[in-house]
Amino acid sequence: MTERPAFGFETLQIHAGARPDPATGARQTPIYQTTGYVFRDADHAAALFNLQEVGFIYSRLTNPTIAVLQERIATLEGGVGAVCCSSGHAAQLMALFPLMAPGRNVVASTRLYGGTLTQFSQTIKRFGWSATFVDFDDTDAVKAAINDDTRAVFCESISNPGGYVTDIPVIAEIADAAGVPLIVDNTTATPYLCNPIAQGASLVVHSTTKYLTGNGTVTGGCVVDSGKFNWSASDKFPSLSQPEPAYHGLKFHETFGELAFTFHGIAIGLRDLGMTMNPQAAHYTLMGIETLSLRMQRHVENAQEVAQWLEADPRVEYVTYAGLESSPYNARAKALYPKGAGALFTFAVKGGYDACVKLVDSLELFSHVANLGDTRSLIIHSASTTHRQLSEEQQIAAGAAPNVVRLSIGIETAADLIADLDLALTTATA
Ligand SMILES: *Cc1c(COP(=O)(O)O)cnc(C)c1O
């Protein structure tokens, strides 16, 4: 052999971005618990502040531990660069910020994490931005929703809470034809099950709080750039293509090429919005990612087993898992998510809202928690919690109807999870 073949996912999840610490040789990435970095001299400081030289200035912008995490996630997602931040919701704002302006809109799927629906339908209005929600299975509706003020299209790969799978290539083509980037929230699939960039997405966002960290310890977020979107093809993205007044007239796209979005995220986004990840969180997330493939394989195996058992149970009305043959999304899941349809799905309990509340209270192994992507199995009744702010119509559109509970299947012994559900269903539907 004269040339090493490209590394596989399992190798990259452990090694990408990391190298022995240049100061000490430490093999594991140290936690650089520092806010500032000593400049070599005044010229070095000036070059860093002018973005003429890449280096560490201040931990609101850059930190060596976080830099390793950024490189690792960018590599696993097949992007050119990534910017980590304090939470998944921060990542969504960081992704939209360079694209949007007062009067501009994002066209978003109706099937989103409840908090994202609230962020997009309520909070971003304060910036003068708006969101138009459409069913992303209705491609004509997606096309019709895009207008001259649209600056991004947004969806989740495997959508929360129902576990529906999005046809990313089809949506990417629509966004492309309209000259706007497709942003995919890949939190619930992770780069192990889905690579949105390979399927045509321009940007990927993550809540690293979930599967990437994997054990419910820290919050974090990440924006990954494919490097493929041409920000200068139209006058729609002046923050990237035109002189940026918040950076003494620097033109990000002209200066940084395919890294424009990443540099903008650090030099403007983190600098001025300040939604910075801390190095401790980056450490926990780096630890988690080392075992991502192993955990996801087990998450998916367990989810398939639990979903099949639930579907056959007479106390259950329906199960939404796309890995089930009965799911209308099964063919799409097999084609686009061949390693599995994730570990997040909902099921409807006969007995409605009251039975759901009783079920949640009767489970012992499943924790009633507003989180997902943990090693532990989790359950939530979305209608009375995460999707509570929505009308019943919006709840149903989001897949969080009052008679539905959401499961995030962990990596425990599958038979134990089934026994826990069995006993609790008996109590809930008595
Ligand atoms: C949790 C979650 C978010 C928000 O992430 P935080 O880290 O909680 O801010 C966004 N999208 C999806 C799909 C999520 O599951």
PDB file of N, CA and C in Angstrom, residues 254-314:
ATOM      1  N   GLU A 254     -15.392  37.067  -0.080  1.00  0.00           N
ATOM      2  CA  GLU A 254     -14.213  37.338  -0.907  1.00  0.00           C
ATOM      3  C   GLU A 254     -12.927  36.968  -0.156  1.00  0.00           C
ATOM      4  N   THR A 255     -12.884  37.268   1.152  1.00  0.00           N
ATOM      5  CA  THR A 255     -11.650  37.064   1.920  1.00  0.00           C
ATOM      6  C   THR A 255     -11.447  35.601   2.325  1.00  0.00           C
ATOM      7  N   PHE A 256     -12.520  34.942   2.764  1.00  0.00           N
ATOM      8  CA  PHE A 256     -12.341  33.604   3.351  1.00  0.00           C
ATOM      9  C   PHE A 256     -12.893  32.471   2.485  1.00  0.00           C
ATOM     10  N   GLY A 257     -13.459  32.805   1.322  1.00  0.00           N
ATOM     11  CA  GLY A 257     -13.923  31.757   0.398  1.00  0.00           C
ATOM     12  C   GLY A 257     -14.899  30.810   1.061  1.00  0.00           C
ATOM     13  N   GLU A 258     -14.639  29.510   0.956  1.00  0.00           N
ATOM     14  CA  GLU A 258     -15.588  28.517   1.472  1.00  0.00           C
ATOM     15  C   GLU A 258     -15.676  28.549   3.005  1.00  0.00           C
ATOM     16  N   LEU A 259     -14.750  29.245   3.661  1.00  0.00           N
ATOM     17  CA  LEU A 259     -14.817  29.343   5.128  1.00  0.00           C
ATOM     18  C   LEU A 259     -15.537  30.615   5.600  1.00  0.00           C
ATOM     19  N   ALA A 260     -16.168  31.336   4.652  1.00  0.00           N
ATOM     20  CA  ALA A 260     -16.783  32.629   4.983  1.00  0.00           C
ATOM     21  C   ALA A 260     -17.792  32.516   6.120  1.00  0.00           C
ATOM     22  N   PHE A 261     -18.676  31.530   6.026  1.00  0.00           N
ATOM     23  CA  PHE A 261     -19.739  31.420   7.021  1.00  0.00           C
ATOM     24  C   PHE A 261     -19.156  31.088   8.392  1.00  0.00           C
ATOM     25  N   THR A 262     -18.143  30.230   8.416  1.00  0.00           N
ATOM     26  CA  THR A 262     -17.510  29.833   9.678  1.00  0.00           C
ATOM     27  C   THR A 262     -16.801  31.025  10.319  1.00  0.00           C
ATOM     28  N   PHE A 263     -16.022  31.770   9.513  1.00  0.00           N
ATOM     29  CA  PHE A 263     -15.331  32.939  10.068  1.00  0.00           C
ATOM     30  C   PHE A 263     -16.330  33.991  10.546  1.00  0.00           C
ATOM     31  N   HIS A 264     -17.406  34.177   9.793  1.00  0.00           N
ATOM     32  CA  HIS A 264     -18.431  35.141  10.195  1.00  0.00           C
ATOM     33  C   HIS A 264     -19.037  34.705  11.532  1.00  0.00           C
ATOM     34  N   GLY A 265     -19.254  33.404  11.672  1.00  0.00           N
ATOM     35  CA  GLY A 265     -19.836  32.871  12.913  1.00  0.00           C
ATOM     36  C   GLY A 265     -18.973  33.170  14.131  1.00  0.00           C
ATOM     37  N   ILE A 266     -17.656  33.127  13.945  1.00  0.00           N
ATOM     38  CA  ILE A 266     -16.746  33.404  15.066  1.00  0.00           C
ATOM     39  C   ILE A 266     -16.554  34.914  15.231  1.00  0.00           C
ATOM     40  N   ALA A 267     -16.196  35.580  14.115  1.00  0.00           N
ATOM     41  CA  ALA A 267     -15.773  36.985  14.200  1.00  0.00           C
ATOM     42  C   ALA A 267     -16.936  37.936  14.470  1.00  0.00           C
ATOM     43  N   ILE A 268     -18.134  37.578  14.022  1.00  0.00           N
ATOM     44  CA  ILE A 268     -19.300  38.421  14.289  1.00  0.00           C
ATOM     45  C   ILE A 268     -20.246  37.721  15.266  1.00  0.00           C
ATOM     46  N   GLY A 269     -20.624  36.485  14.922  1.00  0.00           N
ATOM     47  CA  GLY A 269     -21.629  35.769  15.716  1.00  0.00           C
ATOM     48  C   GLY A 269     -21.218  35.615  17.172  1.00  0.00           C
ATOM     49  N   LEU A 270     -20.123  34.915  17.430  1.00  0.00           N
ATOM     50  CA  LEU A 270     -19.704  34.709  18.819  1.00  0.00           C
ATOM     51  C   LEU A 270     -19.220  36.011  19.446  1.00  0.00           C
ATOM     52  N   ARG A 271     -18.507  36.820  18.650  1.00  0.00           N
ATOM     53  CA  ARG A 271     -17.975  38.064  19.205  1.00  0.00           C
ATOM     54  C   ARG A 271     -19.098  38.961  19.724  1.00  0.00           C
ATOM     55  N   ASP A 272     -20.173  39.100  18.914  1.00  0.00           N
ATOM     56  CA  ASP A 272     -21.186  40.101  19.245  1.00  0.00           C
ATOM     57  C   ASP A 272     -22.435  39.524  19.907  1.00  0.00           C
ATOM     58  N   LEU A 273     -22.767  38.274  19.630  1.00  0.00           N
ATOM     59  CA  LEU A 273     -23.935  37.676  20.286  1.00  0.00           C
ATOM     60  C   LEU A 273     -23.527  36.958  21.570  1.00  0.00           C
ATOM     61  N   GLY A 274     -22.291  36.473  21.606  1.00  0.00           N
ATOM     62  CA  GLY A 274     -21.723  35.941  22.849  1.00  0.00           C
ATOM     63  C   GLY A 274     -22.301  34.634  23.351  1.00  0.00           C
ATOM     64  N   MET A 275     -22.869  33.830  22.444  1.00  0.00           N
ATOM     65  CA  MET A 275     -23.498  32.565  22.878  1.00  0.00           C
ATOM     66  C   MET A 275     -22.462  31.445  22.874  1.00  0.00           C
ATOM     67  N   THR A 276     -21.419  31.636  23.655  1.00  0.00           N
ATOM     68  CA  THR A 276     -20.233  30.796  23.583  1.00  0.00           C
ATOM     69  C   THR A 276     -20.388  29.494  24.366  1.00  0.00           C
ATOM     70  N   MET A 277     -19.836  28.418  23.819  1.00  0.00           N
ATOM     71  CA  MET A 277     -19.739  27.158  24.565  1.00  0.00           C
ATOM     72  C   MET A 277     -18.588  27.300  25.559  1.00  0.00           C
ATOM     73  N   ASN A 278     -18.644  26.563  26.672  1.00  0.00           N
ATOM     74  CA  ASN A 278     -17.504  26.601  27.583  1.00  0.00           C
ATOM     75  C   ASN A 278     -16.655  25.345  27.400  1.00  0.00           C
ATOM     76  N   PRO A 279     -15.352  25.427  27.719  1.00  0.00           N
ATOM     77  CA  PRO A 279     -14.452  24.302  27.433  1.00  0.00           C
ATOM     78  C   PRO A 279     -14.801  23.020  28.173  1.00  0.00           C
ATOM     79  N   GLN A 280     -15.408  23.118  29.374  1.00  0.00           N
ATOM     80  CA  GLN A 280     -15.844  21.908  30.094  1.00  0.00           C
ATOM     81  C   GLN A 280     -16.898  21.166  29.272  1.00  0.00           C
ATOM     82  N   ALA A 281     -17.843  21.931  28.744  1.00  0.00           N
ATOM     83  CA  ALA A 281     -18.902  21.310  27.933  1.00  0.00           C
ATOM     84  C   ALA A 281     -18.293  20.646  26.705  1.00  0.00           C
ATOM     85  N   ALA A 282     -17.334  21.336  26.079  1.00  0.00           N
ATOM     86  CA  ALA A 282     -16.682  20.756  24.892  1.00  0.00           C
ATOM     87  C   ALA A 282     -16.008  19.438  25.255  1.00  0.00           C
ATOM     88  N   HIS A 283     -15.391  19.376  26.437  1.00  0.00           N
ATOM     89  CA  HIS A 283     -14.734  18.151  26.902  1.00  0.00           C
ATOM     90  C   HIS A 283     -15.740  16.994  27.019  1.00  0.00           C
ATOM     91  N   TYR A 284     -16.863  17.239  27.682  1.00  0.00           N
ATOM     92  CA  TYR A 284     -17.867  16.182  27.826  1.00  0.00           C
ATOM     93  C   TYR A 284     -18.380  15.717  26.457  1.00  0.00           C
ATOM     94  N   THR A 285     -18.568  16.679  25.561  1.00  0.00           N
ATOM     95  CA  THR A 285     -19.108  16.327  24.247  1.00  0.00           C
ATOM     96  C   THR A 285     -18.074  15.548  23.424  1.00  0.00           C
ATOM     97  N   LEU A 286     -16.798  15.932  23.551  1.00  0.00           N
ATOM     98  CA  LEU A 286     -15.742  15.160  22.875  1.00  0.00           C
ATOM     99  C   LEU A 286     -15.710  13.725  23.396  1.00  0.00           C
ATOM    100  N   MET A 287     -15.864  13.550  24.714  1.00  0.00           N
ATOM    101  CA  MET A 287     -15.911  12.203  25.301  1.00  0.00           C
ATOM    102  C   MET A 287     -17.068  11.419  24.702  1.00  0.00           C
ATOM    103  N   GLY A 288     -18.212  12.078  24.611  1.00  0.00           N
ATOM    104  CA  GLY A 288     -19.402  11.406  24.090  1.00  0.00           C
ATOM    105  C   GLY A 288     -19.220  10.968  22.653  1.00  0.00           C
ATOM    106  N   ILE A 289     -18.705  11.847  21.822  1.00  0.00           N
ATOM    107  CA  ILE A 289     -18.610  11.547  20.381  1.00  0.00           C
ATOM    108  C   ILE A 289     -17.710  10.334  20.124  1.00  0.00           C
ATOM    109  N   GLU A 290     -16.748  10.078  21.013  1.00  0.00           N
ATOM    110  CA  GLU A 290     -15.842   8.932  20.806  1.00  0.00           C
ATOM    111  C   GLU A 290     -16.605   7.612  20.668  1.00  0.00           C
ATOM    112  N   THR A 291     -17.793   7.519  21.272  1.00  0.00           N
ATOM    113  CA  THR A 291     -18.565   6.267  21.215  1.00  0.00           C
ATOM    114  C   THR A 291     -19.886   6.425  20.444  1.00  0.00           C
ATOM    115  N   LEU A 292     -19.974   7.479  19.635  1.00  0.00           N
ATOM    116  CA  LEU A 292     -21.248   7.789  18.973  1.00  0.00           C
ATOM    117  C   LEU A 292     -21.787   6.613  18.144  1.00  0.00           C
ATOM    118  N   SER A 293     -20.946   6.021  17.320  1.00  0.00           N
ATOM    119  CA  SER A 293     -21.441   4.962  16.419  1.00  0.00           C
ATOM    120  C   SER A 293     -21.974   3.774  17.227  1.00  0.00           C
ATOM    121  N   LEU A 294     -21.258   3.407  18.290  1.00  0.00           N
ATOM    122  CA  LEU A 294     -21.676   2.249  19.101  1.00  0.00           C
ATOM    123  C   LEU A 294     -23.017   2.520  19.771  1.00  0.00           C
ATOM    124  N   ARG A 295     -23.137   3.732  20.315  1.00  0.00           N
ATOM    125  CA  ARG A 295     -24.400   4.070  20.981  1.00  0.00           C
ATOM    126  C   ARG A 295     -25.537   4.127  19.981  1.00  0.00           C
ATOM    127  N   MET A 296     -25.307   4.749  18.822  1.00  0.00           N
ATOM    128  CA  MET A 296     -26.403   4.890  17.855  1.00  0.00           C
ATOM    129  C   MET A 296     -26.881   3.525  17.346  1.00  0.00           C
ATOM    130  N   GLN A 297     -25.927   2.603  17.154  1.00  0.00           N
ATOM    131  CA  GLN A 297     -26.332   1.260  16.717  1.00  0.00           C
ATOM    132  C   GLN A 297     -27.277   0.634  17.743  1.00  0.00           C
ATOM    133  N   ARG A 298     -26.925   0.763  19.015  1.00  0.00           N
ATOM    134  CA  ARG A 298     -27.752   0.171  20.073  1.00  0.00           C
ATOM    135  C   ARG A 298     -29.071   0.928  20.253  1.00  0.00           C
ATOM    136  N   HIS A 299     -29.013   2.273  20.161  1.00  0.00           N
ATOM    137  CA  HIS A 299     -30.240   3.080  20.232  1.00  0.00           C
ATOM    138  C   HIS A 299     -31.238   2.591  19.167  1.00  0.00           C
ATOM    139  N   VAL A 300     -30.732   2.417  17.950  1.00  0.00           N
ATOM    140  CA  VAL A 300     -31.596   2.048  16.830  1.00  0.00           C
ATOM    141  C   VAL A 300     -32.152   0.626  17.003  1.00  0.00           C
ATOM    142  N   GLU A 301     -31.287  -0.309  17.422  1.00  0.00           N
ATOM    143  CA  GLU A 301     -31.727  -1.700  17.646  1.00  0.00           C
ATOM    144  C   GLU A 301     -32.845  -1.745  18.688  1.00  0.00           C
ATOM    145  N   ASN A 302     -32.610  -1.047  19.808  1.00  0.00           N
ATOM    146  CA  ASN A 302     -33.610  -1.034  20.886  1.00  0.00           C
ATOM    147  C   ASN A 302     -34.906  -0.365  20.429  1.00  0.00           C
ATOM    148  N   ALA A 303     -34.778   0.726  19.686  1.00  0.00           N
ATOM    149  CA  ALA A 303     -35.972   1.452  19.225  1.00  0.00           C
ATOM    150  C   ALA A 303     -36.818   0.554  18.337  1.00  0.00           C
ATOM    151  N   GLN A 304     -36.153  -0.172  17.455  1.00  0.00           N
ATOM    152  CA  GLN A 304     -36.873  -1.077  16.548  1.00  0.00           C
ATOM    153  C   GLN A 304     -37.631  -2.133  17.355  1.00  0.00           C
ATOM    154  N   GLU A 305     -36.970  -2.699  18.357  1.00  0.00           N
ATOM    155  CA  GLU A 305     -37.577  -3.762  19.155  1.00  0.00           C
ATOM    156  C   GLU A 305     -38.780  -3.229  19.967  1.00  0.00           C
ATOM    157  N   VAL A 306     -38.577  -2.088  20.616  1.00  0.00           N
ATOM    158  CA  VAL A 306     -39.646  -1.505  21.440  1.00  0.00           C
ATOM    159  C   VAL A 306     -40.823  -1.073  20.555  1.00  0.00           C
ATOM    160  N   ALA A 307     -40.527  -0.471  19.406  1.00  0.00           N
ATOM    161  CA  ALA A 307     -41.597  -0.001  18.518  1.00  0.00           C
ATOM    162  C   ALA A 307     -42.433  -1.180  18.016  1.00  0.00           C
ATOM    163  N   GLN A 308     -41.753  -2.267  17.665  1.00  0.00           N
ATOM    164  CA  GLN A 308     -42.488  -3.444  17.178  1.00  0.00           C
ATOM    165  C   GLN A 308     -43.377  -4.031  18.271  1.00  0.00           C
ATOM    166  N   TRP A 309     -42.860  -4.067  19.488  1.00  0.00           N
ATOM    167  CA  TRP A 309     -43.658  -4.593  20.594  1.00  0.00           C
ATOM    168  C   TRP A 309     -44.876  -3.702  20.839  1.00  0.00           C
ATOM    169  N   LEU A 310     -44.665  -2.392  20.862  1.00  0.00           N
ATOM    170  CA  LEU A 310     -45.775  -1.457  21.104  1.00  0.00           C
ATOM    171  C   LEU A 310     -46.841  -1.586  20.019  1.00  0.00           C
ATOM    172  N   GLU A 311     -46.392  -1.690  18.766  1.00  0.00           N
ATOM    173  CA  GLU A 311     -47.338  -1.738  17.651  1.00  0.00           C
ATOM    174  C   GLU A 311     -48.276  -2.944  17.764  1.00  0.00           C
ATOM    175  N   ALA A 312     -47.748  -4.034  18.320  1.00  0.00           N
ATOM    176  CA  ALA A 312     -48.555  -5.258  18.435  1.00  0.00           C
ATOM    177  C   ALA A 312     -49.440  -5.257  19.678  1.00  0.00           C
ATOM    178  N   ASP A 313     -49.317  -4.222  20.534  1.00  0.00           N
ATOM    179  CA  ASP A 313     -50.055  -4.222  21.799  1.00  0.00           C
ATOM    180  C   ASP A 313     -51.438  -3.586  21.619  1.00  0.00           C
ATOM    181  N   PRO A 314     -52.496  -4.277  22.114  1.00  0.00           N
ATOM    182  CA  PRO A 314     -53.862  -3.765  21.913  1.00  0.00           C
ATOM    183  C   PRO A 314     -54.157  -2.454  22.653  1.00  0.00           C
TER     184      PRO A 314
END
